Short mmCIF file of C-alpha atoms in Angstrom, two decimals:
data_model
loop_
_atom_site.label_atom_id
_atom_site.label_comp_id
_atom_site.label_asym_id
_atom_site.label_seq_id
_atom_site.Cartn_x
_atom_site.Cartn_y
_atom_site.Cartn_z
CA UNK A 1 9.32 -10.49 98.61
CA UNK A 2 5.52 -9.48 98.82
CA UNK A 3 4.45 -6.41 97.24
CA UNK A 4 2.00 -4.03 95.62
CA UNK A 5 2.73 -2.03 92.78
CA UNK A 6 0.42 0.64 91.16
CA UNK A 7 0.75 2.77 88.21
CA UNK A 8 0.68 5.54 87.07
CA UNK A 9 1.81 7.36 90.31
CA UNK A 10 0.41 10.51 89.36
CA UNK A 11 -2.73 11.36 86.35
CA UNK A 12 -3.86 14.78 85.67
CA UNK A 13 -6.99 14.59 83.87
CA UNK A 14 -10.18 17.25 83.07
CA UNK A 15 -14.07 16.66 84.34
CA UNK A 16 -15.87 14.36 82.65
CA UNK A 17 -12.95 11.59 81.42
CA UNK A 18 -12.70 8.12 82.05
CA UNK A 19 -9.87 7.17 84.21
CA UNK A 20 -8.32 3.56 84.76
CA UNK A 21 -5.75 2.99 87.44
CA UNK A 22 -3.75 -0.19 87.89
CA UNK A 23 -2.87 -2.04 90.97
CA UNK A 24 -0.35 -5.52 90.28
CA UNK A 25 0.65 -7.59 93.64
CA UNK A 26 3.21 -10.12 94.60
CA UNK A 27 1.76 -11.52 97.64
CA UNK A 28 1.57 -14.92 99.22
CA UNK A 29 -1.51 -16.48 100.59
CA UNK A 30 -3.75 -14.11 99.21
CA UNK A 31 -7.12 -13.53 100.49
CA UNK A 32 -8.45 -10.03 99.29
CA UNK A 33 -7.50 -6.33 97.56
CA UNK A 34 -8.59 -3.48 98.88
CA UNK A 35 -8.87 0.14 97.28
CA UNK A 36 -8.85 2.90 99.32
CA UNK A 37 -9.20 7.14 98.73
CA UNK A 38 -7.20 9.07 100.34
CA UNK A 39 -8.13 12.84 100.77
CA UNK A 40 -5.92 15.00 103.08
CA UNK A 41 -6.62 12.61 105.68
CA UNK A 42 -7.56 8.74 106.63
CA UNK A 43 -8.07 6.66 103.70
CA UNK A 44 -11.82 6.35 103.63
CA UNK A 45 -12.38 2.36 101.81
CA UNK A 46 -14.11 1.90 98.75
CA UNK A 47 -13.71 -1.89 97.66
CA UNK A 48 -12.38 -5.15 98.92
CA UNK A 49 -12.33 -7.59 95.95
CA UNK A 50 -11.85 -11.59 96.60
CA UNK A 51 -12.96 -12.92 93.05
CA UNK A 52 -11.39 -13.07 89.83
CA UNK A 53 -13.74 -11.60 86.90
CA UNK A 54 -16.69 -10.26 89.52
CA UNK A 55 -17.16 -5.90 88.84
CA UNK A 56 -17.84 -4.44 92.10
CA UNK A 57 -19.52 -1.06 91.47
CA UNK A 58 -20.55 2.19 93.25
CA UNK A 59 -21.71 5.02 91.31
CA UNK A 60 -19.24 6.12 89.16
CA UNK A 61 -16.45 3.72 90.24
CA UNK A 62 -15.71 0.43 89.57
CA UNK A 63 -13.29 -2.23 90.21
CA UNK A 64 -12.05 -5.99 89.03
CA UNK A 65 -9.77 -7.79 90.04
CA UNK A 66 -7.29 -11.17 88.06
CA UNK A 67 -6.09 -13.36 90.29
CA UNK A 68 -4.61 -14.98 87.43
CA UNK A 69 -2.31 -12.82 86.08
CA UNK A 70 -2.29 -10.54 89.32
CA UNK A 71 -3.76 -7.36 88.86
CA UNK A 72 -6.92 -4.98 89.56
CA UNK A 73 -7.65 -2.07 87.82
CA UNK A 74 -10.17 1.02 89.37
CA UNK A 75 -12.13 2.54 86.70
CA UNK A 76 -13.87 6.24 87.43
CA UNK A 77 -15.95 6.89 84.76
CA UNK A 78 -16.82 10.79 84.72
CA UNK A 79 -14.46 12.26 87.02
CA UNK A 80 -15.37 15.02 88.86
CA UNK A 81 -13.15 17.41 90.85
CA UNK A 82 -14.40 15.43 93.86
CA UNK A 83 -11.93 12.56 93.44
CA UNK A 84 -8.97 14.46 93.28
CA UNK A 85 -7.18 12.39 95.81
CA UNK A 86 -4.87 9.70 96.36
CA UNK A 87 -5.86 6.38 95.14
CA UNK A 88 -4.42 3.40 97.37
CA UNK A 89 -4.32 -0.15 96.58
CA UNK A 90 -3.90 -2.77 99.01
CA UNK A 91 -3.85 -6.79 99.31
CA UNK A 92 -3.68 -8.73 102.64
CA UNK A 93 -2.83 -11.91 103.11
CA UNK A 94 -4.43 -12.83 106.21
CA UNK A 95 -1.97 -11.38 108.77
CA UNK A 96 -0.24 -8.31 107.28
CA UNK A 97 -1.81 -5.86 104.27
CA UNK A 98 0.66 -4.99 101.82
CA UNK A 99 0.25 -1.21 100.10
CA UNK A 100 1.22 0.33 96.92
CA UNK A 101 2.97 3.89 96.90
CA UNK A 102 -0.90 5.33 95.90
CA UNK A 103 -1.98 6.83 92.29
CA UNK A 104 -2.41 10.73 92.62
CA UNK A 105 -5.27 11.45 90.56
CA UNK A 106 -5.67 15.43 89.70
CA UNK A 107 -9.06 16.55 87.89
CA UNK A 108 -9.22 19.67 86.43
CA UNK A 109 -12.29 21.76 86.22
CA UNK B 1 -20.70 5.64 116.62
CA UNK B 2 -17.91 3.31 114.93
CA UNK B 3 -14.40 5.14 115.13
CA UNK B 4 -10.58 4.48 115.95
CA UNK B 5 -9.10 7.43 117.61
CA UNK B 6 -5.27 8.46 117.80
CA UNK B 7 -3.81 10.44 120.07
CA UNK B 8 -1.68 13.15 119.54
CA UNK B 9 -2.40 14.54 116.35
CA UNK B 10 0.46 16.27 116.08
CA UNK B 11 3.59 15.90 118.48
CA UNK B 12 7.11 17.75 117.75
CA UNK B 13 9.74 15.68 120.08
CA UNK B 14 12.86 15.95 120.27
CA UNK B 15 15.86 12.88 119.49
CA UNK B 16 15.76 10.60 122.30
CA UNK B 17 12.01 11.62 124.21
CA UNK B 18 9.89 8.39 124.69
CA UNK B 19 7.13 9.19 123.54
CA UNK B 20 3.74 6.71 123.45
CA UNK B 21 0.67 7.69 120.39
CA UNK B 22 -2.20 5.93 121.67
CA UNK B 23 -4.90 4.36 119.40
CA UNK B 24 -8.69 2.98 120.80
CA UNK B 25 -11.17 1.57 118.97
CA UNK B 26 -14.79 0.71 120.08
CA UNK B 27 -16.05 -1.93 117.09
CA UNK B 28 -14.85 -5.05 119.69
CA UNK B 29 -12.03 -5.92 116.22
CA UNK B 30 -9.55 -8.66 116.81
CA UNK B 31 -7.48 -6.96 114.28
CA UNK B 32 -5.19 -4.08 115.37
CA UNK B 33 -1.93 -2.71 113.05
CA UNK B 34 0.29 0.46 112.85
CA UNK B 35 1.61 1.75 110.06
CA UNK B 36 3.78 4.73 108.35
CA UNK B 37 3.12 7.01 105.64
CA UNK B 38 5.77 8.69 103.92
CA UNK B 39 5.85 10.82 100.83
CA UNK B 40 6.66 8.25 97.83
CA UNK B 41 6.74 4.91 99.89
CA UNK B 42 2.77 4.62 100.38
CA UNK B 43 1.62 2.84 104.20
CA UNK B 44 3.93 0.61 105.47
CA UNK B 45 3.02 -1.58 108.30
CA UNK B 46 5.19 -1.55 111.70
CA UNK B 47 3.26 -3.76 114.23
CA UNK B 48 0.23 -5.94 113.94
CA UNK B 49 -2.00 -7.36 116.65
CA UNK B 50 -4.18 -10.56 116.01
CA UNK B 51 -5.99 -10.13 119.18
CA UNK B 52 -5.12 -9.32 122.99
CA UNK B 53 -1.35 -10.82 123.97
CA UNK B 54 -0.81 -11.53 120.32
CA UNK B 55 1.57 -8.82 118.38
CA UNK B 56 4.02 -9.23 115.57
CA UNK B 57 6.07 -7.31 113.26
CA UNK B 58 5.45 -5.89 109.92
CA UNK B 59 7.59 -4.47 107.32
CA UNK B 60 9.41 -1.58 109.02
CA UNK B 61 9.54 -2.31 113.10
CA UNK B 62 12.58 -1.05 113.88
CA UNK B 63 12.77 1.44 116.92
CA UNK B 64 8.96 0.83 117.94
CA UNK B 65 7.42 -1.44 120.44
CA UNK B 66 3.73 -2.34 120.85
CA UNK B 67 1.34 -4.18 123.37
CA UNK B 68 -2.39 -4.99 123.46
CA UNK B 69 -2.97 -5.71 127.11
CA UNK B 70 -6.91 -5.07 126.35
CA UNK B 71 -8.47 -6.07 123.29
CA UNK B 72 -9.61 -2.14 122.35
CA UNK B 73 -6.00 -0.27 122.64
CA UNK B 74 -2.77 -0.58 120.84
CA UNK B 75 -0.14 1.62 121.61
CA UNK B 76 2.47 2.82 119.52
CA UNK B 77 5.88 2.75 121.81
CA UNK B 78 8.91 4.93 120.61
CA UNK B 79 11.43 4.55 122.89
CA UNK B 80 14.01 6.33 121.87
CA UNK B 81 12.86 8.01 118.89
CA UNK B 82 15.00 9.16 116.13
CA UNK B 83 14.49 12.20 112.98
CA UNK B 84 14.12 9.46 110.30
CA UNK B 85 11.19 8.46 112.37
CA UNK B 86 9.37 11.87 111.50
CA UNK B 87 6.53 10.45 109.68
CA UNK B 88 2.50 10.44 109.38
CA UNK B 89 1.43 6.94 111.39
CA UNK B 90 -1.96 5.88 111.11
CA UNK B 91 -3.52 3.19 113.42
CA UNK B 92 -6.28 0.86 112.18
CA UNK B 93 -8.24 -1.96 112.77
CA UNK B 94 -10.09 -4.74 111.50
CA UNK B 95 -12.45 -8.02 112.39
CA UNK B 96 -10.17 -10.86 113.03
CA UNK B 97 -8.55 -13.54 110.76
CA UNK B 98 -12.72 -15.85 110.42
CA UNK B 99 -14.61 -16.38 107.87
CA UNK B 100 -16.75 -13.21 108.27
CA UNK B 101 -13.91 -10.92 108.45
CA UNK B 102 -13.81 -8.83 104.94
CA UNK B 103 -10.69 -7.61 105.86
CA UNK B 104 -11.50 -3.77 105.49
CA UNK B 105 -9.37 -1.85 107.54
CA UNK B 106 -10.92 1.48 109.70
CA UNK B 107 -8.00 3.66 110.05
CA UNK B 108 -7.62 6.72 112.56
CA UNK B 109 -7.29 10.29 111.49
CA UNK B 110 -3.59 9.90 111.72
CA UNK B 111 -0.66 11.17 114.28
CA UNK B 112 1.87 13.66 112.04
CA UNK B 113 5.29 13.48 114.41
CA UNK B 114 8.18 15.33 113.95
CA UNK B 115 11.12 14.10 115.64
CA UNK B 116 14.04 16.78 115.67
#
C-alpha cells in the first residue's frame, strides 16, 4: 500500500530555532516529493524534489530528499512566527499524489 | 492571472441533496484531481483527471462522481451525499504526465461542506 508518513505531527518551538521535519514514503513508481505550507487556507508549494542528495533552498528553508532509504527532511532555519502553519509532504507517482497527515509547526514569539 | 477557482465556498446540505462544487482553471493543465481534507488524515485524493474524457479514482471515491467534458472544468458530483462526507475538498491541477511537467499541484481556495 502506497503512503506518506511525516513526523512529528505537531512541534511547538520559539523564534529564532532551527526546525527539521521528516517526510518517509512508500510509493511505487516514484517520480517527485513535494512540500507544501498550509496556512488557514490552500496549500501554497514550496519544493518539488526529484534527486537524491541535491539541497533545494529558499531563504530560510531548505529541503533534501533519499531516494535510497526513502525520506526528505524540511529544514527552517530561524523560524519566525510567519511559518506557523501546517507543513505537508507529498510524493506522486505519475498519476495519483500521495499525502502525509501534515506537521503542525507552532512558533512562539 | 494563473488561478483554480471552486465554487461554493461553503455549502450546508442536507442528507440526500445532489449537490455539484465546481472547479475551473485557466493555465490550459492536463492534470485535474479532487481531494479531501480532514482533521488528522491529511488530503486524500477522490478523483483524478489525466486530460479531457480521461478520469479515474483515487484513494477515497466512494459516493462521488466526476467528468471533464472540457479540458478547463472538473466537477465534483455528490449524488446523494451523506454526513461522513462533511469535509474541506480542495480541487487542483497540474501540467500533464511529459517530461516538462514538475508535477506541482495549484490547488483552489477550498469548498468547506457540511452535510447534515
Amino acid at each position: 500500500e502506497d503512503k506518506v508518513v511525516q513526523s512529528p505531527l505537531s512541534l511547538v518551538v520559539h523564534e529564532g530555532d532551527t526546525v527539521t521535519l521528516n517526510c518517509s514514503y512508500e510509493v511505487t513508481n516514484f517520480r517527485s516529493l513535494l512540500w507544501y505550507k498550509q496556512e488557514k487556507k490552500a496549500p501554497t508549494f514550496l519544493f518539488m524534489l526529484t534527486s537524491s542528495g541535491i539541497e533545494k533552498k529558499s531563504g530560510r528553508l531548505s529541503s533534501i530528499l533519499d531516494k535510497k532509504e526513502l525520506f526528505s527532511i524540511l529544514n527552517i532555519t530561524a523560524t519566525q512566527t510567519g511559518d506557523s502553519a501546517v507543513y505537508l509532504c507529498a510524493v506522486n507517482n505519475f498519476n495519483k499524489f500521495y499525502f502525509g497527515s501534515g506537521t503542525k509547526l507552532n512558533v512562539k514569539p | 492571472e494563473a488561478q483554480v477557482t471552486q465554487n461554493p465556498r461553503y455549502l450546508i446540505t442536507v442528507t440526500g441533496k445532489k449537490l455539484t462544487v465546481t472547479c475551473s482553471q485557466n493555465m490550459n493543465h492536463e492534470y485535474m484531481s479532487w481531494y479531501r481534507q480532514d482533521p488528522g488524515l491529511g488530503l486524500r485524493q477522490i478523483y483524478y483527471s489525466m486530460n479531457v474524457e480521461v478520469t479515474d479514482k483515487g484513494d477515497v471515491p466512494e459516493g462521488y462522481k466526476v467528468s471533464r467534458k472540457e479540458k478547463r472544468n472538473f466537477p465534483l458530483i455528490l449524488e446523494s451525499p451523506s454526513p461522513n462526507q462533511t469535509s474541506l475538498y480542495f480541487c487542483a491541477s497540474s501540467l500533464g504526465p511529459g517530461a516538462a511537467n514538475t508535477g506541482e499541484l495549484f490547488f483552489g481556495e477550498g469548498s468547506r461542506l457540511t452535510v447534515l
